[in-house]
Amino acid sequence: MTDTPVGHPRTHTRPTGGTPRTGTAPRAATARKTGSDLHLELAAGGRRAALMAALREAIRSGRLTPGTRLPPYRSLAADLGIARNTAADAYAELVAEGWLTARQGSGTTVAERAEPVTPARTRRPSPPPRPAHDLRQGQPDAASFPRADWLAAGRRALTAAPNEAFGPGDPQGRRELRAVLADYLARARGVRTDPDRIVVCSGFAHALRLLFDGAGAVLPGRVDGPLAVEAYGLSFHRALLTAAGVATVPLSLDENGARVGELTNRQDVRTALLTPAHQFPTGGPLHAARRAAVVDWARGRGGLVLEDDYDGEFRYDRQPVGAVQGLDPERVVYLGTVSKSLTPALRLGWMVLPEHLVDRVLAAKGEREAWASALDQLTLAEFIDSGGYDRHVRRMRRRYRDRRDQLVVALAARAPHIEVSGIAAGLHAVLRLAPGTERSVLKAAAYRGLAVDGLADYRHPLADPDTTPAADGLVVGYATPPDHAYPAALAALCDILPPPV
């Protein structure tokens, strides 16, 4: 039987379902929209009437939009288990009614004049307008993502990948990635580990959830009390811990980092979360004596140090500060990601664990990897192993150092009275303001379309005002703006800074 439908007495246009003939250009709308795989549910009763009703409903509801090409009637009949003539007659009837159009060699399509019913939509608040200048912290330079090198690494990784890599994911992470991470972290960050003690996760927040959140979490029973955190840090992380039922107590800060000696006065604390390489957001590394002291405290207390190494690759004024984990791998959980070095869009991070915690973390993750893509893991492994990651980090280190220098020069020229701190590393700086001025400066920034963070937002609500006095300031991220927009962003920043007191 040919693919030409049985004629219908009310139309001379015969629907077809074949592909366009060579040399026949399909319409632009149908070239982009096909309906070869079509879901239809036929009601009880006559097959032709049921098929016509199902097609009308699909068009009315908007599931089949004008210009969509339908499958050949023979294919549709086979899919639905109905006679070919039944499907052909239904198509011809809908052409006659104006729901469909048919041209020899171009197939059967939904008519352009068939207007779908717009489904009701829940009204949602409009997204906030994009700022004219974005100096918020936390984002790397999106334009500098190494797209070509990443794509090349992905091709090589997929070509070499074993077949089992395309099956269910291992919750510990791909062995290829864990092996290169063990080498890289030892070389670049002074971490002491092996692949079997690394667990891949989707980022720092995911790691916290595995450790603390839910019935299967690793540490709540072991913490047996509040978690010590730094007096300044991300409120998002504190909120995550609070939601998991974990109370946090702040450690005071000074120019040498967290005052870890305060831990000895808290008998109920057995775990501390720190940013030793570059205190977030105030800047500065944890002093060497305090690094040793916090490890000694963890040994004596039978506790743990959670080390958040969020931007350890980016240090400008001296050699990188190594990881605290290297002092005692059995008392420190090292946490890292590619969120700052590459992009947060990858959703890849890692936990370097004491040996006795590996199985507990894997039990918390479950039998299969639910978050971190195995293909992204393989690509990252190849990117690191080929040297592409090192080259990218070195290039971005130079780029961010230049951005930092531009910020410092602009402030020296237009606001020399403003103290700048935290500039030895990372992707942001802290501008100290006169007491009582932060709120008004932020209002002025919003008026100018300048997005920037206030320092007060990062302060722990229980921070001791005697040991860590509240300070007014701005947390200025210098990685986000594109090159052409950065000078204007710096000018807008200088415009809203208050004059000398």
Coordinates of C-alpha atoms in Angstrom, one line a residue:
M1 CA 0.0 0.0 0.0
T2 CA 1.3 3.4 -0.9
D3 CA 1.7 6.3 1.5
T4 CA -1.0 8.3 -0.3
P5 CA -4.1 8.6 1.9
V6 CA -7.6 7.5 0.8
G7 CA -9.3 10.6 -0.6
H8 CA -12.0 12.4 1.3
P9 CA -15.1 13.6 -0.5
R10 CA -14.9 17.1 1.1
T11 CA -11.3 18.0 0.1
H12 CA -9.0 17.8 -2.8
T13 CA -5.9 18.4 -0.7
R14 CA -4.4 15.1 0.2
P15 CA -2.2 14.9 3.4
T16 CA 1.1 13.2 3.0
G17 CA 3.7 12.1 5.6
G18 CA 6.8 11.7 3.6
T19 CA 10.0 13.7 3.8
P20 CA 10.3 16.7 1.4
R21 CA 11.6 15.9 -2.1
T22 CA 15.1 16.7 -3.0
G23 CA 15.2 20.4 -4.1
T24 CA 11.9 21.2 -2.4
A25 CA 12.6 23.7 0.5
P26 CA 10.3 23.2 3.4
R27 CA 8.8 26.2 5.1
A28 CA 10.9 27.8 7.8
A29 CA 8.4 27.0 10.5
T30 CA 8.1 23.3 9.7
A31 CA 11.9 23.0 9.2
R32 CA 12.4 23.7 12.8
K33 CA 9.4 21.8 14.3
T34 CA 8.6 18.1 13.8
G35 CA 6.2 15.9 15.5
S36 CA 7.5 12.4 14.6
D37 CA 7.2 11.2 18.2
L38 CA 3.6 12.1 19.0
H39 CA 1.8 11.2 22.3
L40 CA -1.9 10.8 21.8
E41 CA -4.5 9.1 24.1
L42 CA -7.6 7.8 22.2
A43 CA -10.9 7.7 24.1
A44 CA -13.2 4.8 23.8
G45 CA -15.4 4.6 20.7
G46 CA -14.8 4.9 17.0
R47 CA -11.1 5.0 16.2
R48 CA -11.3 7.8 13.6
A49 CA -13.5 10.1 15.8
A50 CA -11.2 9.4 18.8
L51 CA -8.0 10.2 16.8
M52 CA -9.6 13.4 15.5
A53 CA -10.6 14.5 19.0
A54 CA -7.2 13.7 20.4
L55 CA -5.5 15.8 17.6
R56 CA -7.9 18.7 18.1
E57 CA -7.2 18.7 21.9
A58 CA -3.4 18.6 21.3
I59 CA -3.7 21.7 19.0
R60 CA -6.1 23.6 21.3
S61 CA -3.9 23.1 24.3
G62 CA -0.8 24.2 22.5
R63 CA 1.0 20.9 22.7
L64 CA 1.0 20.9 18.9
T65 CA 1.9 24.4 17.7
P66 CA 1.2 25.9 14.3
G67 CA 3.8 24.7 11.8
T68 CA 4.5 21.4 13.6
R69 CA 4.9 18.6 11.1
L70 CA 2.9 15.4 12.0
P71 CA 4.2 11.9 11.6
P72 CA 3.2 10.0 8.4
Y73 CA -0.2 8.6 8.8
R74 CA 1.2 5.0 8.3
S75 CA 3.7 5.6 11.2
L76 CA 0.9 7.0 13.4
A77 CA -1.4 4.1 12.6
A78 CA 1.3 1.6 13.5
D79 CA 2.1 3.5 16.8
L80 CA -1.6 3.6 17.8
G81 CA -2.5 0.2 16.6
I82 CA -5.2 1.4 14.2
A83 CA -5.9 0.9 10.5
R84 CA -3.9 3.0 8.0
N85 CA -7.1 4.1 6.3
T86 CA -8.5 5.3 9.6
A87 CA -5.5 7.5 10.3
A88 CA -5.5 8.8 6.7
D89 CA -9.2 9.6 6.9
A90 CA -8.7 11.4 10.2
Y91 CA -5.9 13.5 8.7
A92 CA -8.0 14.3 5.6
E93 CA -11.0 15.4 7.7
L94 CA -8.9 17.7 9.9
V95 CA -7.4 19.2 6.7
A96 CA -10.9 19.9 5.5
E97 CA -11.8 21.5 8.9
G98 CA -8.8 23.8 8.8
W99 CA -6.9 22.2 11.7
L100 CA -4.2 20.8 9.4
T101 CA -2.6 21.6 6.1
A102 CA -1.1 19.1 3.6
R103 CA 1.2 19.6 0.6
Q104 CA 2.6 17.0 -1.6
G105 CA 6.2 16.3 -0.6
S106 CA 6.0 18.5 2.5
G107 CA 4.0 16.3 4.8
T108 CA 1.0 17.2 7.0
T109 CA 1.4 20.1 9.4
V110 CA -0.7 22.0 12.0
A111 CA -2.3 24.9 10.2
E112 CA -0.8 28.4 10.9
R113 CA -4.3 29.7 11.7
A114 CA -5.1 27.1 14.3
E115 CA -4.8 29.1 17.5
P116 CA -4.0 27.2 20.6
V117 CA -5.7 28.0 23.9
T118 CA -3.1 29.7 26.1
P119 CA -2.9 27.8 29.3
A120 CA -3.3 29.7 32.5
R121 CA -0.1 30.7 34.1
T122 CA 0.7 31.3 37.7
R123 CA 1.7 34.9 38.1
R124 CA 5.3 35.2 39.4
P125 CA 7.1 38.2 40.6
S126 CA 9.2 39.8 37.9
P127 CA 12.9 39.1 38.4
P128 CA 14.8 42.1 39.7
P129 CA 16.4 44.3 37.0
R130 CA 20.1 43.6 36.3
P131 CA 22.4 46.1 37.9
A132 CA 24.3 48.5 35.7
H133 CA 27.5 47.6 37.5
D134 CA 28.0 44.3 39.3
L135 CA 30.7 44.2 42.0
R136 CA 29.2 41.4 44.1
Q137 CA 31.6 38.8 45.4
G138 CA 31.5 35.1 44.7
Q139 CA 31.6 34.9 41.0
P140 CA 34.6 34.2 38.7
D141 CA 34.9 35.9 35.4
A142 CA 32.4 34.0 33.3
A143 CA 33.8 35.3 30.0
S144 CA 37.2 33.6 30.8
F145 CA 35.9 30.1 31.0
P146 CA 38.3 28.1 28.8
R147 CA 35.6 26.8 26.4
A148 CA 37.9 25.6 23.6
D149 CA 40.3 23.8 26.0
W150 CA 37.4 22.3 28.0
L151 CA 35.7 21.1 24.8
A152 CA 38.9 19.5 23.7
A153 CA 39.4 17.8 27.0
G154 CA 35.8 16.5 26.9
R155 CA 36.4 15.0 23.5
R156 CA 39.5 13.2 24.6
A157 CA 37.9 12.1 27.8
L158 CA 34.8 10.7 26.1
T159 CA 36.9 8.9 23.5
A160 CA 38.9 7.2 26.1
A161 CA 36.1 6.5 28.6
P162 CA 35.2 2.9 29.3
N163 CA 31.7 1.8 28.5
E164 CA 30.8 1.4 32.2
A165 CA 31.3 5.2 32.6
F166 CA 27.9 5.7 30.9
G167 CA 26.1 3.6 33.4
P168 CA 25.0 4.5 37.0
G169 CA 27.5 6.8 38.7
D170 CA 29.7 5.7 41.6
P171 CA 28.9 7.8 44.6
Q172 CA 32.5 8.1 45.5
G173 CA 33.2 9.7 42.1
R174 CA 35.1 8.6 39.0
R175 CA 38.4 6.9 39.8
E176 CA 40.0 8.9 37.0
L177 CA 39.1 12.2 38.7
R178 CA 40.0 11.1 42.2
A179 CA 43.4 10.0 41.0
V180 CA 44.4 13.2 39.4
L181 CA 42.9 15.2 42.3
A182 CA 45.1 13.4 44.7
D183 CA 48.2 14.3 42.7
Y184 CA 47.1 17.9 42.0
L185 CA 46.1 18.7 45.6
A186 CA 49.3 17.3 46.9
R187 CA 51.4 19.4 44.5
A188 CA 49.4 22.6 44.6
R189 CA 47.8 22.7 48.0
G190 CA 50.0 20.5 50.2
V191 CA 47.2 18.0 50.8
R192 CA 48.1 14.5 52.0
T193 CA 45.7 11.9 50.6
D194 CA 45.1 9.1 48.1
P195 CA 42.2 8.5 45.7
D196 CA 40.4 6.2 48.1
R197 CA 40.0 9.0 50.6
I198 CA 38.4 11.5 48.2
V199 CA 34.7 11.7 47.6
V200 CA 33.3 13.8 44.8
C201 CA 30.3 16.0 45.5
S202 CA 28.5 18.8 43.7
G203 CA 30.0 21.7 45.8
F204 CA 30.6 23.0 49.3
A205 CA 26.9 23.2 50.2
H206 CA 26.4 19.6 49.1
A207 CA 29.3 18.6 51.3
L208 CA 27.8 20.4 54.3
R209 CA 24.5 18.6 53.7
L210 CA 26.2 15.2 53.6
L211 CA 28.0 15.9 56.8
F212 CA 25.1 17.5 58.8
D213 CA 21.7 17.4 57.1
G214 CA 19.2 14.6 57.4
A215 CA 18.9 11.2 59.2
G216 CA 21.8 9.8 57.2
A217 CA 24.2 12.7 57.9
V218 CA 27.7 11.9 59.0
L219 CA 28.6 14.2 61.8
P220 CA 25.6 15.2 64.1
G221 CA 26.1 12.3 66.4
R222 CA 29.8 12.9 66.5
V223 CA 29.5 16.7 67.0
D224 CA 27.4 16.3 70.1
G225 CA 27.2 20.0 70.5
P226 CA 27.4 23.3 68.4
L227 CA 29.7 23.8 65.5
A228 CA 32.3 26.5 65.8
V229 CA 32.5 28.9 62.9
E230 CA 34.3 32.2 62.2
A231 CA 32.6 35.4 63.3
Y232 CA 32.3 36.5 59.6
G233 CA 31.2 34.1 56.9
L234 CA 28.3 33.3 54.5
S235 CA 24.9 33.5 56.1
F236 CA 23.7 30.9 53.6
H237 CA 26.0 28.3 55.2
R238 CA 24.8 29.2 58.6
A239 CA 21.2 28.9 57.5
L240 CA 21.9 25.5 56.0
L241 CA 23.4 24.3 59.3
T242 CA 20.5 25.8 61.3
A243 CA 18.0 24.0 59.1
A244 CA 19.8 20.8 59.8
G245 CA 19.5 21.4 63.6
V246 CA 23.1 22.4 64.1
A247 CA 23.8 25.4 66.3
T248 CA 26.8 27.5 65.4
V249 CA 29.0 29.5 67.8
P250 CA 31.3 32.2 66.4
L251 CA 35.1 32.4 66.9
S252 CA 36.5 35.9 67.1
L253 CA 38.7 37.3 64.4
D254 CA 41.7 39.5 64.2
E255 CA 44.5 40.2 61.7
N256 CA 45.8 36.7 62.3
G257 CA 42.5 35.0 61.4
A258 CA 40.2 33.1 63.8
R259 CA 41.1 33.0 67.4
V260 CA 41.1 29.3 67.7
G261 CA 42.3 29.5 71.3
E262 CA 38.7 30.2 72.2
L263 CA 37.9 26.6 71.4
T264 CA 39.6 25.3 74.6
N265 CA 37.0 27.3 76.6
R266 CA 34.1 25.5 74.9
Q267 CA 33.9 21.9 76.2
D268 CA 30.7 21.3 74.1
V269 CA 32.4 22.1 70.8
R270 CA 34.2 19.2 68.9
T271 CA 34.1 20.5 65.3
A272 CA 35.2 23.8 63.8
L273 CA 34.6 25.1 60.3
L274 CA 37.4 27.5 59.1
T275 CA 38.7 29.2 56.0
P276 CA 42.4 29.1 56.8
A277 CA 44.0 30.1 53.5
H278 CA 41.9 33.2 53.0
Q279 CA 39.4 34.1 55.7
F280 CA 36.0 34.8 54.1
P281 CA 35.3 37.6 53.7
T282 CA 37.7 39.7 55.7
G283 CA 40.9 38.3 54.1
G284 CA 44.1 37.1 55.5
P285 CA 45.4 33.6 56.2
L286 CA 45.2 31.8 59.5
H287 CA 48.5 32.4 61.3
A288 CA 50.9 29.4 61.3
A289 CA 50.8 29.1 65.2
R290 CA 47.0 29.0 65.1
R291 CA 47.0 26.4 62.4
A292 CA 49.1 24.1 64.6
A293 CA 47.0 25.0 67.6
V294 CA 43.7 24.1 66.0
V295 CA 45.1 20.7 64.9
D296 CA 46.3 20.1 68.4
W297 CA 42.9 21.0 69.8
A298 CA 41.2 18.5 67.4
R299 CA 43.6 15.8 68.5
G300 CA 43.1 16.4 72.2
R301 CA 39.3 16.8 71.9
G302 CA 38.8 13.9 69.5
G303 CA 37.3 16.4 67.2
L304 CA 37.5 17.6 63.6
V305 CA 38.5 20.7 61.6
L306 CA 36.5 21.4 58.4
E307 CA 38.7 23.3 56.0
D308 CA 37.0 25.3 53.4
D309 CA 39.6 26.0 50.7
Y310 CA 37.3 28.0 48.5
D311 CA 39.9 30.1 46.5
G312 CA 43.3 28.7 47.6
E313 CA 44.6 28.8 44.0
F314 CA 44.5 32.6 43.9
R315 CA 47.2 34.2 46.0
Y316 CA 49.1 37.2 44.6
D317 CA 51.6 38.6 47.0
R318 CA 53.5 35.5 48.1
Q319 CA 53.6 31.7 47.7
P320 CA 50.3 30.0 48.3
V321 CA 49.4 29.1 51.8
G322 CA 49.2 25.3 52.1
A323 CA 46.3 23.4 53.4
V324 CA 45.9 22.7 57.2
Q325 CA 44.9 19.2 56.2
G326 CA 48.6 18.5 55.5
L327 CA 49.3 18.8 59.3
D328 CA 47.0 15.9 60.2
P329 CA 44.9 14.1 57.6
E330 CA 43.0 12.2 60.3
R331 CA 41.7 15.3 62.0
V332 CA 40.9 17.6 59.0
V333 CA 38.2 17.3 56.4
Y334 CA 39.4 19.3 53.3
L335 CA 36.7 20.7 51.1
G336 CA 37.3 22.2 47.7
T337 CA 35.4 23.0 44.4
V338 CA 35.9 24.5 41.0
S339 CA 33.4 27.2 41.6
K340 CA 36.0 30.0 41.8
S341 CA 38.7 28.5 39.6
L342 CA 36.5 27.5 36.7
T343 CA 32.7 28.1 37.1
P344 CA 30.0 27.3 39.6
A345 CA 28.0 26.0 36.6
L346 CA 30.0 22.7 36.7
R347 CA 28.7 21.8 40.2
L348 CA 31.8 19.8 41.0
G349 CA 33.6 19.6 44.3
W350 CA 35.5 17.2 46.5
M351 CA 35.9 16.1 50.1
V352 CA 39.3 14.8 51.3
L353 CA 38.3 12.7 54.3
P354 CA 39.9 11.0 57.3
E355 CA 39.9 7.3 56.5
H356 CA 37.3 6.4 59.2
L357 CA 34.8 8.8 57.6
V358 CA 34.9 7.6 54.0
D359 CA 32.4 4.8 54.4
R360 CA 30.0 7.0 56.4
V361 CA 30.0 9.7 53.8
L362 CA 29.4 7.2 51.0
A363 CA 26.5 5.7 53.0
A364 CA 25.0 9.3 53.3
K365 CA 25.3 9.7 49.5
G366 CA 23.5 6.5 48.7
E367 CA 24.2 3.7 46.2
R368 CA 24.3 5.9 43.1
E369 CA 25.7 9.3 42.3
A370 CA 22.7 11.7 42.1
W371 CA 24.4 15.0 41.6
A372 CA 27.8 15.1 39.9
S373 CA 27.8 14.2 36.2
A374 CA 30.2 11.4 35.4
L375 CA 31.0 13.0 32.0
D376 CA 31.9 16.3 33.7
Q377 CA 34.1 14.4 36.1
L378 CA 35.9 12.7 33.3
T379 CA 36.4 15.9 31.5
L380 CA 37.8 17.7 34.6
A381 CA 40.1 14.7 35.1
E382 CA 41.5 15.1 31.6
F383 CA 41.6 18.9 31.9
I384 CA 43.8 18.6 35.0
D385 CA 45.9 15.7 33.8
S386 CA 46.7 17.4 30.5
G387 CA 47.9 20.6 32.3
G388 CA 45.0 22.7 31.0
Y389 CA 43.8 23.4 34.5
D390 CA 47.2 24.7 35.7
R391 CA 47.5 26.9 32.6
H392 CA 44.0 28.3 33.2
V393 CA 44.6 29.0 36.9
R394 CA 47.9 30.8 36.1
R395 CA 46.2 32.9 33.5
M396 CA 43.3 33.8 35.8
R397 CA 45.7 34.6 38.6
R398 CA 47.4 37.2 36.5
R399 CA 44.0 38.5 35.3
Y400 CA 42.6 38.8 38.8
R401 CA 45.8 40.4 40.1
D402 CA 45.4 43.0 37.4
R403 CA 41.8 43.6 38.4
R404 CA 42.8 44.0 42.0
D405 CA 45.5 46.4 41.1
Q406 CA 43.1 48.5 39.1
L407 CA 40.8 48.7 42.1
V408 CA 43.6 49.7 44.4
V409 CA 44.8 52.4 42.0
A410 CA 41.3 53.8 41.6
L411 CA 40.8 54.1 45.3
A412 CA 44.2 55.6 45.9
A413 CA 43.4 58.3 43.3
R414 CA 39.8 59.1 44.3
A415 CA 39.3 57.8 47.8
P416 CA 42.7 57.6 49.5
H417 CA 41.1 57.7 52.9
I418 CA 39.4 54.3 52.4
E419 CA 41.3 51.4 53.9
V420 CA 41.4 48.3 51.6
S421 CA 42.1 44.9 53.1
G422 CA 42.0 41.2 52.0
I423 CA 43.8 42.0 48.8
A424 CA 46.6 39.4 49.0
A425 CA 44.4 36.7 47.6
G426 CA 41.0 35.8 46.2
L427 CA 38.5 37.5 44.0
H428 CA 37.3 40.3 46.4
A429 CA 38.5 43.0 48.7
V430 CA 37.0 44.7 51.8
L431 CA 36.7 48.5 51.9
R432 CA 36.5 49.7 55.5
L433 CA 34.0 52.5 56.0
A434 CA 33.5 55.0 58.9
P435 CA 31.2 53.7 61.6
G436 CA 27.6 54.2 60.8
T437 CA 28.0 54.8 57.1
E438 CA 27.5 51.4 55.5
R439 CA 23.8 51.5 55.2
S440 CA 23.8 54.9 53.5
V441 CA 26.5 53.9 51.1
L442 CA 24.6 50.8 50.1
K443 CA 21.5 53.0 49.4
A444 CA 23.6 55.3 47.3
A445 CA 25.0 52.2 45.4
A446 CA 21.5 50.9 44.7
Y447 CA 20.5 54.3 43.4
R448 CA 23.4 54.3 41.0
G449 CA 22.6 50.8 39.8
L450 CA 25.8 49.4 41.5
A451 CA 25.4 45.9 43.0
V452 CA 27.8 45.5 46.0
D453 CA 27.6 43.7 49.3
G454 CA 27.8 45.2 52.8
L455 CA 30.2 43.7 55.3
A456 CA 27.5 43.6 58.0
D457 CA 25.6 40.9 56.1
Y458 CA 28.4 38.4 56.8
R459 CA 28.6 39.0 60.6
H460 CA 27.5 36.1 62.8
P461 CA 24.5 37.4 64.9
L462 CA 26.2 36.1 68.1
A463 CA 29.6 37.6 67.4
D464 CA 31.1 39.1 70.6
P465 CA 31.3 42.9 70.1
D466 CA 34.2 43.1 72.6
T467 CA 36.5 40.6 70.8
T468 CA 35.2 41.2 67.2
P469 CA 33.8 44.7 67.0
A470 CA 31.2 45.3 64.4
A471 CA 32.8 47.1 61.4
D472 CA 31.2 49.0 58.5
G473 CA 32.5 48.1 55.1
L474 CA 31.9 46.9 51.5
V475 CA 32.8 43.5 50.1
V476 CA 33.8 44.3 46.6
G477 CA 34.1 41.5 44.0
Y478 CA 36.4 42.4 41.2
A479 CA 36.1 39.3 39.0
T480 CA 32.6 39.6 37.6
P481 CA 32.5 42.7 35.3
P482 CA 33.7 42.2 31.7
D483 CA 36.8 44.2 30.8
H484 CA 34.9 46.9 28.9
A485 CA 32.6 47.5 31.9
Y486 CA 35.1 47.3 34.7
P487 CA 36.4 51.0 34.6
A488 CA 32.8 52.3 34.7
A489 CA 32.1 50.0 37.7
L490 CA 35.1 51.3 39.6
A491 CA 34.1 54.9 38.8
A492 CA 30.6 54.2 40.1
L493 CA 32.1 52.6 43.3
C494 CA 34.3 55.7 43.9
D495 CA 31.3 58.0 43.4
I496 CA 29.3 56.5 46.2
L497 CA 32.1 56.3 48.8
P498 CA 31.7 58.9 51.6
P499 CA 34.2 61.7 51.9
P500 CA 36.8 61.8 54.7
V501 CA 35.4 62.4 58.2

